[in-house]
Structures are given as structure tokens and as C-alpha cells.
Amino acid sequence: TKYAGADGVLKEAEEGLIGITLDPKFATNHFVYLLYAEQTVTKHVLARWVLNEFDELVPESKKVILEYGTQREVCCHTGGGMTWDASGNLLLLVGDNTGVNLTAHTDERPGRANWDDQRTAANTNDLRGKILRIHPEPDGTYTIPAGNLFPKGTPGTRPEIYAMGLRNPWRISVDSKTGFIYWGEIGPDAVEDSAN
């Protein structure tokens, strides 16, 4: 597939084209969703395109669905896996965007914010370190399905959050019989317990 606008995608470390999924109704709507790192602004973008009969993304069909800020001062943990549930909700894995450290990732020392998961995975008002669950609409917007972690309008929270406290989730699947969600992620970097 030719990626329309690939020149606008950052290509370093774990950044770049992070995730891809086809719409459940792809056979009729030809929608494809890409999660990528914006080149000139430190953010990740979830956008939808129409994929034409030549396996090319149609540039003018692009709809930005969701964006969230990131840091690129230290590497890594982008996540990026995506799947759909039986109700047509999109589940998106987002890494904690925290630097690799050989200790626990709670670091309140000056200059160590990018190694502290309290700002991302433990933050109810940040989309990083989470499983997000949204319902994409045909016009390129999304709605919030019932049953996410925080009801819409809860102060200091993002209603897109379905689960939180994750490190670097990569793969996700939904059990078609039970609706249970399973995901795999990278474990802690720590080799021993520490006070940090």
C-alpha cells in the first residue's frame, strides 16, 4: 500500500507508522485507519483514509480521528495495536511514552519527568499508557461507548480511556464469544526492586 503523505511521518526509534487496521465494513466503505507519528509536531495521529482499487490511500479522503501529544526527548514505548469489538468500537493501544529505566517508573527527581509514568500511564487526563475505546462515525468523528473507565464529563479524566496503567502494549484481540479483551505488552525494564 502506498502511504499518502508519508513525508509527514517521523521515521526514528519506535516512531513512524505505528498501527494499521481496516474498518469492519471495509468491503463496502474501504476505510483504513493508520496511527502514525507526526513529523513536525510531537504528537501521534489516528487518521482514516479511503483505500482505492489500486491499493493507494486517497489523500483528499483523510479524516483525523484522534491526536495526543508525545515527548521525543527519550525513547520509547509507542504501543499501536488496534482491533474492533462486536459493536464496531475501535480499541487502540497507546504506550506510556516513558524512557527506558532499570528501576520502577516513578521518578519525581528534577529533570526526570520523561522517566515518570505518573505523568502518563497513571494520569487520568492523558491518553498515553492506556487502552482507548471509541466508536468511529462515518463523518470522521467519534463517540464514546458506554462502559469506559470514566463516564463522560468526569472532571480530570478522558472518556476515551477503557483501561490504564499500561507500559508498552503492542497486540490486542477480542474474544468473539465472550467479548473479553486480551493484550500483550512489554514488561518492566527493572532488574531489581528499587526506591525510585
PDB file of C-alpha atoms in Angstrom:
ATOM      1  CA  THR A   1       0.000   0.000   0.000  1.00  0.00           C
ATOM      2  CA  LYS A   2       1.311   3.443  -0.866  1.00  0.00           C
ATOM      3  CA  TYR A   3       1.062   5.705   2.153  1.00  0.00           C
ATOM      4  CA  ALA A   4      -0.256   9.093   1.093  1.00  0.00           C
ATOM      5  CA  GLY A   5       1.641  11.816   2.902  1.00  0.00           C
ATOM      6  CA  ALA A   6       4.479   9.574   4.117  1.00  0.00           C
ATOM      7  CA  ASP A   7       6.814  12.562   4.037  1.00  0.00           C
ATOM      8  CA  GLY A   8       4.878  13.970   7.000  1.00  0.00           C
ATOM      9  CA  VAL A   9       5.615  10.920   9.176  1.00  0.00           C
ATOM     10  CA  LEU A  10       8.549  10.831  11.568  1.00  0.00           C
ATOM     11  CA  LYS A  11      10.804   7.819  10.999  1.00  0.00           C
ATOM     12  CA  GLU A  12      13.089   7.242  14.002  1.00  0.00           C
ATOM     13  CA  ALA A  13      13.311   4.965  17.043  1.00  0.00           C
ATOM     14  CA  GLU A  14       9.833   3.429  17.524  1.00  0.00           C
ATOM     15  CA  GLU A  15       8.169   6.385  15.804  1.00  0.00           C
ATOM     16  CA  GLY A  16       6.725   6.202  12.293  1.00  0.00           C
ATOM     17  CA  LEU A  17       3.719   4.229  11.106  1.00  0.00           C
ATOM     18  CA  ILE A  18       2.722   2.730  14.452  1.00  0.00           C
ATOM     19  CA  GLY A  19      -0.524   0.882  13.745  1.00  0.00           C
ATOM     20  CA  ILE A  20      -2.970  -0.035  10.997  1.00  0.00           C
ATOM     21  CA  THR A  21      -6.456  -1.562  10.905  1.00  0.00           C
ATOM     22  CA  LEU A  22      -9.261  -1.969   8.407  1.00  0.00           C
ATOM     23  CA  ASP A  23     -12.798  -0.870   9.206  1.00  0.00           C
ATOM     24  CA  PRO A  24     -15.155  -3.797   9.990  1.00  0.00           C
ATOM     25  CA  LYS A  25     -17.212  -2.662   6.967  1.00  0.00           C
ATOM     26  CA  PHE A  26     -14.149  -2.303   4.733  1.00  0.00           C
ATOM     27  CA  ALA A  27     -15.745  -4.302   1.901  1.00  0.00           C
ATOM     28  CA  THR A  28     -18.272  -1.509   1.382  1.00  0.00           C
ATOM     29  CA  ASN A  29     -16.678   1.678   2.803  1.00  0.00           C
ATOM     30  CA  HIS A  30     -12.957   0.987   2.024  1.00  0.00           C
ATOM     31  CA  PHE A  31     -11.867   2.756   5.246  1.00  0.00           C
ATOM     32  CA  VAL A  32      -8.376   2.123   6.627  1.00  0.00           C
ATOM     33  CA  TYR A  33      -7.118   3.602   9.910  1.00  0.00           C
ATOM     34  CA  LEU A  34      -3.454   4.481  10.459  1.00  0.00           C
ATOM     35  CA  LEU A  35      -1.773   5.566  13.686  1.00  0.00           C
ATOM     36  CA  TYR A  36       1.439   7.472  12.995  1.00  0.00           C
ATOM     37  CA  ALA A  37       3.937   9.910  14.483  1.00  0.00           C
ATOM     38  CA  GLU A  38       3.617  13.414  13.070  1.00  0.00           C
ATOM     39  CA  GLN A  39       6.959  14.606  11.729  1.00  0.00           C
ATOM     40  CA  THR A  40       6.972  18.289  12.674  1.00  0.00           C
ATOM     41  CA  VAL A  41       4.837  18.247  15.839  1.00  0.00           C
ATOM     42  CA  THR A  42       5.423  15.908  18.785  1.00  0.00           C
ATOM     43  CA  LYS A  43       2.160  14.005  18.599  1.00  0.00           C
ATOM     44  CA  HIS A  44       0.635  10.779  17.365  1.00  0.00           C
ATOM     45  CA  VAL A  45      -2.290  10.931  14.964  1.00  0.00           C
ATOM     46  CA  LEU A  46      -5.030   8.389  14.311  1.00  0.00           C
ATOM     47  CA  ALA A  47      -6.448   9.137  10.863  1.00  0.00           C
ATOM     48  CA  ARG A  48      -8.780   7.420   8.428  1.00  0.00           C
ATOM     49  CA  TRP A  49      -8.431   7.216   4.659  1.00  0.00           C
ATOM     50  CA  VAL A  50     -10.254   5.549   1.800  1.00  0.00           C
ATOM     51  CA  LEU A  51      -8.160   2.838   0.159  1.00  0.00           C
ATOM     52  CA  ASN A  52      -8.798   2.820  -3.595  1.00  0.00           C
ATOM     53  CA  GLU A  53      -8.800  -0.073  -6.062  1.00  0.00           C
ATOM     54  CA  PHE A  54      -5.070   0.466  -6.710  1.00  0.00           C
ATOM     55  CA  ASP A  55      -4.246  -0.106  -3.009  1.00  0.00           C
ATOM     56  CA  GLU A  56      -3.468   3.591  -2.579  1.00  0.00           C
ATOM     57  CA  LEU A  57      -4.744   5.897   0.123  1.00  0.00           C
ATOM     58  CA  VAL A  58      -6.854   8.690  -1.369  1.00  0.00           C
ATOM     59  CA  PRO A  59      -5.252  11.907   0.016  1.00  0.00           C
ATOM     60  CA  GLU A  60      -8.420  14.017  -0.007  1.00  0.00           C
ATOM     61  CA  SER A  61     -10.308  11.347   1.974  1.00  0.00           C
ATOM     62  CA  LYS A  62      -8.129  11.830   5.083  1.00  0.00           C
ATOM     63  CA  LYS A  63     -10.020  12.407   8.336  1.00  0.00           C
ATOM     64  CA  VAL A  64      -8.077  12.969  11.553  1.00  0.00           C
ATOM     65  CA  ILE A  65      -9.925  10.985  14.212  1.00  0.00           C
ATOM     66  CA  LEU A  66      -7.772  11.449  17.331  1.00  0.00           C
ATOM     67  CA  GLU A  67      -4.472  13.082  18.328  1.00  0.00           C
ATOM     68  CA  TYR A  68      -2.421  13.038  21.508  1.00  0.00           C
ATOM     69  CA  GLY A  69       0.813  14.757  22.444  1.00  0.00           C
ATOM     70  CA  THR A  70       4.049  12.855  22.991  1.00  0.00           C
ATOM     71  CA  GLN A  71       7.630  13.542  24.031  1.00  0.00           C
ATOM     72  CA  ARG A  72      10.625  12.589  21.883  1.00  0.00           C
ATOM     73  CA  GLU A  73      13.464  13.599  24.159  1.00  0.00           C
ATOM     74  CA  VAL A  74      13.935   9.995  25.296  1.00  0.00           C
ATOM     75  CA  CYS A  75      12.827   6.739  23.673  1.00  0.00           C
ATOM     76  CA  CYS A  76      10.222   4.929  23.644  1.00  0.00           C
ATOM     77  CA  HIS A  77       7.018   2.919  24.205  1.00  0.00           C
ATOM     78  CA  THR A  78       4.547   3.805  21.459  1.00  0.00           C
ATOM     79  CA  GLY A  79       2.115   0.871  21.561  1.00  0.00           C
ATOM     80  CA  GLY A  80      -0.044   0.976  18.445  1.00  0.00           C
ATOM     81  CA  GLY A  81      -2.093  -2.215  18.239  1.00  0.00           C
ATOM     82  CA  MET A  82      -5.714  -1.802  17.137  1.00  0.00           C
ATOM     83  CA  THR A  83      -8.768  -4.049  16.830  1.00  0.00           C
ATOM     84  CA  TRP A  84     -12.560  -3.880  16.791  1.00  0.00           C
ATOM     85  CA  ASP A  85     -15.203  -5.317  19.074  1.00  0.00           C
ATOM     86  CA  ALA A  86     -18.575  -6.757  18.021  1.00  0.00           C
ATOM     87  CA  SER A  87     -20.254  -3.351  18.458  1.00  0.00           C
ATOM     88  CA  GLY A  88     -17.952  -1.606  15.991  1.00  0.00           C
ATOM     89  CA  ASN A  89     -15.876   0.074  18.703  1.00  0.00           C
ATOM     90  CA  LEU A  90     -12.210   0.653  17.929  1.00  0.00           C
ATOM     91  CA  LEU A  91      -9.765  -0.393  20.644  1.00  0.00           C
ATOM     92  CA  LEU A  92      -6.402   1.358  20.445  1.00  0.00           C
ATOM     93  CA  LEU A  93      -3.287   0.531  22.477  1.00  0.00           C
ATOM     94  CA  VAL A  94      -1.157   3.520  23.497  1.00  0.00           C
ATOM     95  CA  GLY A  95       2.252   3.120  25.136  1.00  0.00           C
ATOM     96  CA  ASP A  96       3.340   5.164  28.154  1.00  0.00           C
ATOM     97  CA  ASN A  97       5.916   7.238  26.157  1.00  0.00           C
ATOM     98  CA  THR A  98       8.354   6.897  29.070  1.00  0.00           C
ATOM     99  CA  GLY A  99      12.113   6.433  28.853  1.00  0.00           C
ATOM    100  CA  VAL A 100      13.748   3.079  29.463  1.00  0.00           C
ATOM    101  CA  ASN A 101      14.973   2.819  33.029  1.00  0.00           C
ATOM    102  CA  LEU A 102      16.358  -0.034  35.105  1.00  0.00           C
ATOM    103  CA  THR A 103      14.203   0.972  38.051  1.00  0.00           C
ATOM    104  CA  ALA A 104      10.494   1.409  38.682  1.00  0.00           C
ATOM    105  CA  HIS A 105       8.967   4.154  36.555  1.00  0.00           C
ATOM    106  CA  THR A 106       8.037   6.534  39.342  1.00  0.00           C
ATOM    107  CA  ASP A 107      10.731   9.189  39.284  1.00  0.00           C
ATOM    108  CA  GLU A 108       9.990  12.584  40.823  1.00  0.00           C
ATOM    109  CA  ARG A 109      13.568  13.883  40.720  1.00  0.00           C
ATOM    110  CA  PRO A 110      14.189  17.152  38.861  1.00  0.00           C
ATOM    111  CA  GLY A 111      14.792  16.626  35.158  1.00  0.00           C
ATOM    112  CA  ARG A 112      13.370  13.091  35.212  1.00  0.00           C
ATOM    113  CA  ALA A 113       9.775  13.762  34.108  1.00  0.00           C
ATOM    114  CA  ASN A 114      10.164  11.657  30.953  1.00  0.00           C
ATOM    115  CA  TRP A 115      11.008   8.608  33.111  1.00  0.00           C
ATOM    116  CA  ASP A 116       7.963   9.045  35.359  1.00  0.00           C
ATOM    117  CA  ASP A 117       4.773   7.157  34.493  1.00  0.00           C
ATOM    118  CA  GLN A 118       2.770   9.319  36.867  1.00  0.00           C
ATOM    119  CA  ARG A 119       2.529  11.844  34.026  1.00  0.00           C
ATOM    120  CA  THR A 120       1.170   9.297  31.505  1.00  0.00           C
ATOM    121  CA  ALA A 121       0.061   5.769  32.440  1.00  0.00           C
ATOM    122  CA  ALA A 122      -1.149   6.858  35.902  1.00  0.00           C
ATOM    123  CA  ASN A 123      -2.677  10.136  34.682  1.00  0.00           C
ATOM    124  CA  THR A 124      -6.462  10.009  34.158  1.00  0.00           C
ATOM    125  CA  ASN A 125      -6.279  13.081  31.895  1.00  0.00           C
ATOM    126  CA  ASP A 126      -3.624  11.725  29.484  1.00  0.00           C
ATOM    127  CA  LEU A 127      -4.196   9.147  26.733  1.00  0.00           C
ATOM    128  CA  ARG A 128      -0.758   7.505  26.974  1.00  0.00           C
ATOM    129  CA  GLY A 129      -0.299   4.192  28.793  1.00  0.00           C
ATOM    130  CA  LYS A 130      -3.893   3.195  28.052  1.00  0.00           C
ATOM    131  CA  ILE A 131      -6.334   1.140  26.068  1.00  0.00           C
ATOM    132  CA  LEU A 132      -8.658   3.600  24.364  1.00  0.00           C
ATOM    133  CA  ARG A 133     -12.133   2.614  23.176  1.00  0.00           C
ATOM    134  CA  ILE A 134     -14.027   4.849  20.777  1.00  0.00           C
ATOM    135  CA  HIS A 135     -16.778   4.435  18.203  1.00  0.00           C
ATOM    136  CA  PRO A 136     -15.721   5.974  14.874  1.00  0.00           C
ATOM    137  CA  GLU A 137     -18.551   7.655  12.992  1.00  0.00           C
ATOM    138  CA  PRO A 138     -18.917   7.859   9.181  1.00  0.00           C
ATOM    139  CA  ASP A 139     -18.196  11.614   9.171  1.00  0.00           C
ATOM    140  CA  GLY A 140     -14.739  11.143  10.748  1.00  0.00           C
ATOM    141  CA  THR A 141     -15.693  11.988  14.332  1.00  0.00           C
ATOM    142  CA  TYR A 142     -16.112   9.507  17.164  1.00  0.00           C
ATOM    143  CA  THR A 143     -18.453   8.912  20.046  1.00  0.00           C
ATOM    144  CA  ILE A 144     -17.763   7.347  23.445  1.00  0.00           C
ATOM    145  CA  PRO A 145     -19.318   3.928  24.033  1.00  0.00           C
ATOM    146  CA  ALA A 146     -20.923   3.147  27.368  1.00  0.00           C
ATOM    147  CA  GLY A 147     -18.764   1.233  29.829  1.00  0.00           C
ATOM    148  CA  ASN A 148     -15.418   3.009  29.519  1.00  0.00           C
ATOM    149  CA  LEU A 149     -13.422   3.607  32.686  1.00  0.00           C
ATOM    150  CA  PHE A 150     -14.606   7.194  33.288  1.00  0.00           C
ATOM    151  CA  PRO A 151     -18.105   8.415  32.433  1.00  0.00           C
ATOM    152  CA  LYS A 152     -18.121  11.341  30.009  1.00  0.00           C
ATOM    153  CA  GLY A 153     -17.929  14.633  31.904  1.00  0.00           C
ATOM    154  CA  THR A 154     -15.994  13.248  34.895  1.00  0.00           C
ATOM    155  CA  PRO A 155     -13.603  16.066  35.903  1.00  0.00           C
ATOM    156  CA  GLY A 156      -9.902  15.455  35.289  1.00  0.00           C
ATOM    157  CA  THR A 157     -10.435  12.421  33.066  1.00  0.00           C
ATOM    158  CA  ARG A 158     -10.584  11.456  29.395  1.00  0.00           C
ATOM    159  CA  PRO A 159     -13.699   9.473  28.425  1.00  0.00           C
ATOM    160  CA  GLU A 160     -11.768   7.566  25.706  1.00  0.00           C
ATOM    161  CA  ILE A 161      -9.905   5.569  28.394  1.00  0.00           C
ATOM    162  CA  TYR A 162     -11.032   1.953  28.705  1.00  0.00           C
ATOM    163  CA  ALA A 163      -8.062   0.677  30.763  1.00  0.00           C
ATOM    164  CA  MET A 164      -4.998   2.416  32.158  1.00  0.00           C
ATOM    165  CA  GLY A 165      -1.667   1.822  33.859  1.00  0.00           C
ATOM    166  CA  LEU A 166      -0.083   0.112  30.851  1.00  0.00           C
ATOM    167  CA  ARG A 167       3.575   0.195  29.884  1.00  0.00           C
ATOM    168  CA  ASN A 168       4.043  -0.674  26.230  1.00  0.00           C
ATOM    169  CA  PRO A 169       1.050  -2.605  24.863  1.00  0.00           C
ATOM    170  CA  TRP A 170       1.545  -3.898  21.312  1.00  0.00           C
ATOM    171  CA  ARG A 171      -1.036  -6.527  20.389  1.00  0.00           C
ATOM    172  CA  ILE A 172      -4.733  -6.761  21.221  1.00  0.00           C
ATOM    173  CA  SER A 173      -7.565  -9.148  20.440  1.00  0.00           C
ATOM    174  CA  VAL A 174     -11.205  -9.530  21.405  1.00  0.00           C
ATOM    175  CA  ASP A 175     -12.688 -12.958  22.147  1.00  0.00           C
ATOM    176  CA  SER A 176     -15.588 -13.252  19.688  1.00  0.00           C
ATOM    177  CA  LYS A 177     -17.666 -15.389  22.070  1.00  0.00           C
ATOM    178  CA  THR A 178     -17.187 -13.581  25.390  1.00  0.00           C
ATOM    179  CA  GLY A 179     -16.105 -10.081  24.339  1.00  0.00           C
ATOM    180  CA  PHE A 180     -13.122 -10.358  26.699  1.00  0.00           C
ATOM    181  CA  ILE A 181     -10.123  -8.263  25.696  1.00  0.00           C
ATOM    182  CA  TYR A 182      -6.602  -9.680  25.697  1.00  0.00           C
ATOM    183  CA  TRP A 183      -3.425  -7.741  25.117  1.00  0.00           C
ATOM    184  CA  GLY A 184       0.295  -8.297  25.216  1.00  0.00           C
ATOM    185  CA  GLU A 185       2.840  -5.745  26.291  1.00  0.00           C
ATOM    186  CA  ILE A 186       6.461  -5.289  27.205  1.00  0.00           C
ATOM    187  CA  GLY A 187       7.151  -5.803  30.907  1.00  0.00           C
ATOM    188  CA  PRO A 188       9.169  -3.599  33.246  1.00  0.00           C
ATOM    189  CA  ASP A 189      12.786  -2.815  32.452  1.00  0.00           C
ATOM    190  CA  ALA A 190      13.735  -3.084  36.112  1.00  0.00           C
ATOM    191  CA  VAL A 191      16.058  -5.950  37.025  1.00  0.00           C
ATOM    192  CA  GLU A 192      15.584  -5.492  40.761  1.00  0.00           C
ATOM    193  CA  ASP A 193      13.355  -3.605  43.219  1.00  0.00           C
ATOM    194  CA  SER A 194      14.308  -0.009  43.885  1.00  0.00           C
ATOM    195  CA  ALA A 195      13.113   3.028  45.790  1.00  0.00           C
ATOM    196  CA  ASN A 196      12.772   5.093  42.567  1.00  0.00           C
TER     197      ASN A 196
END
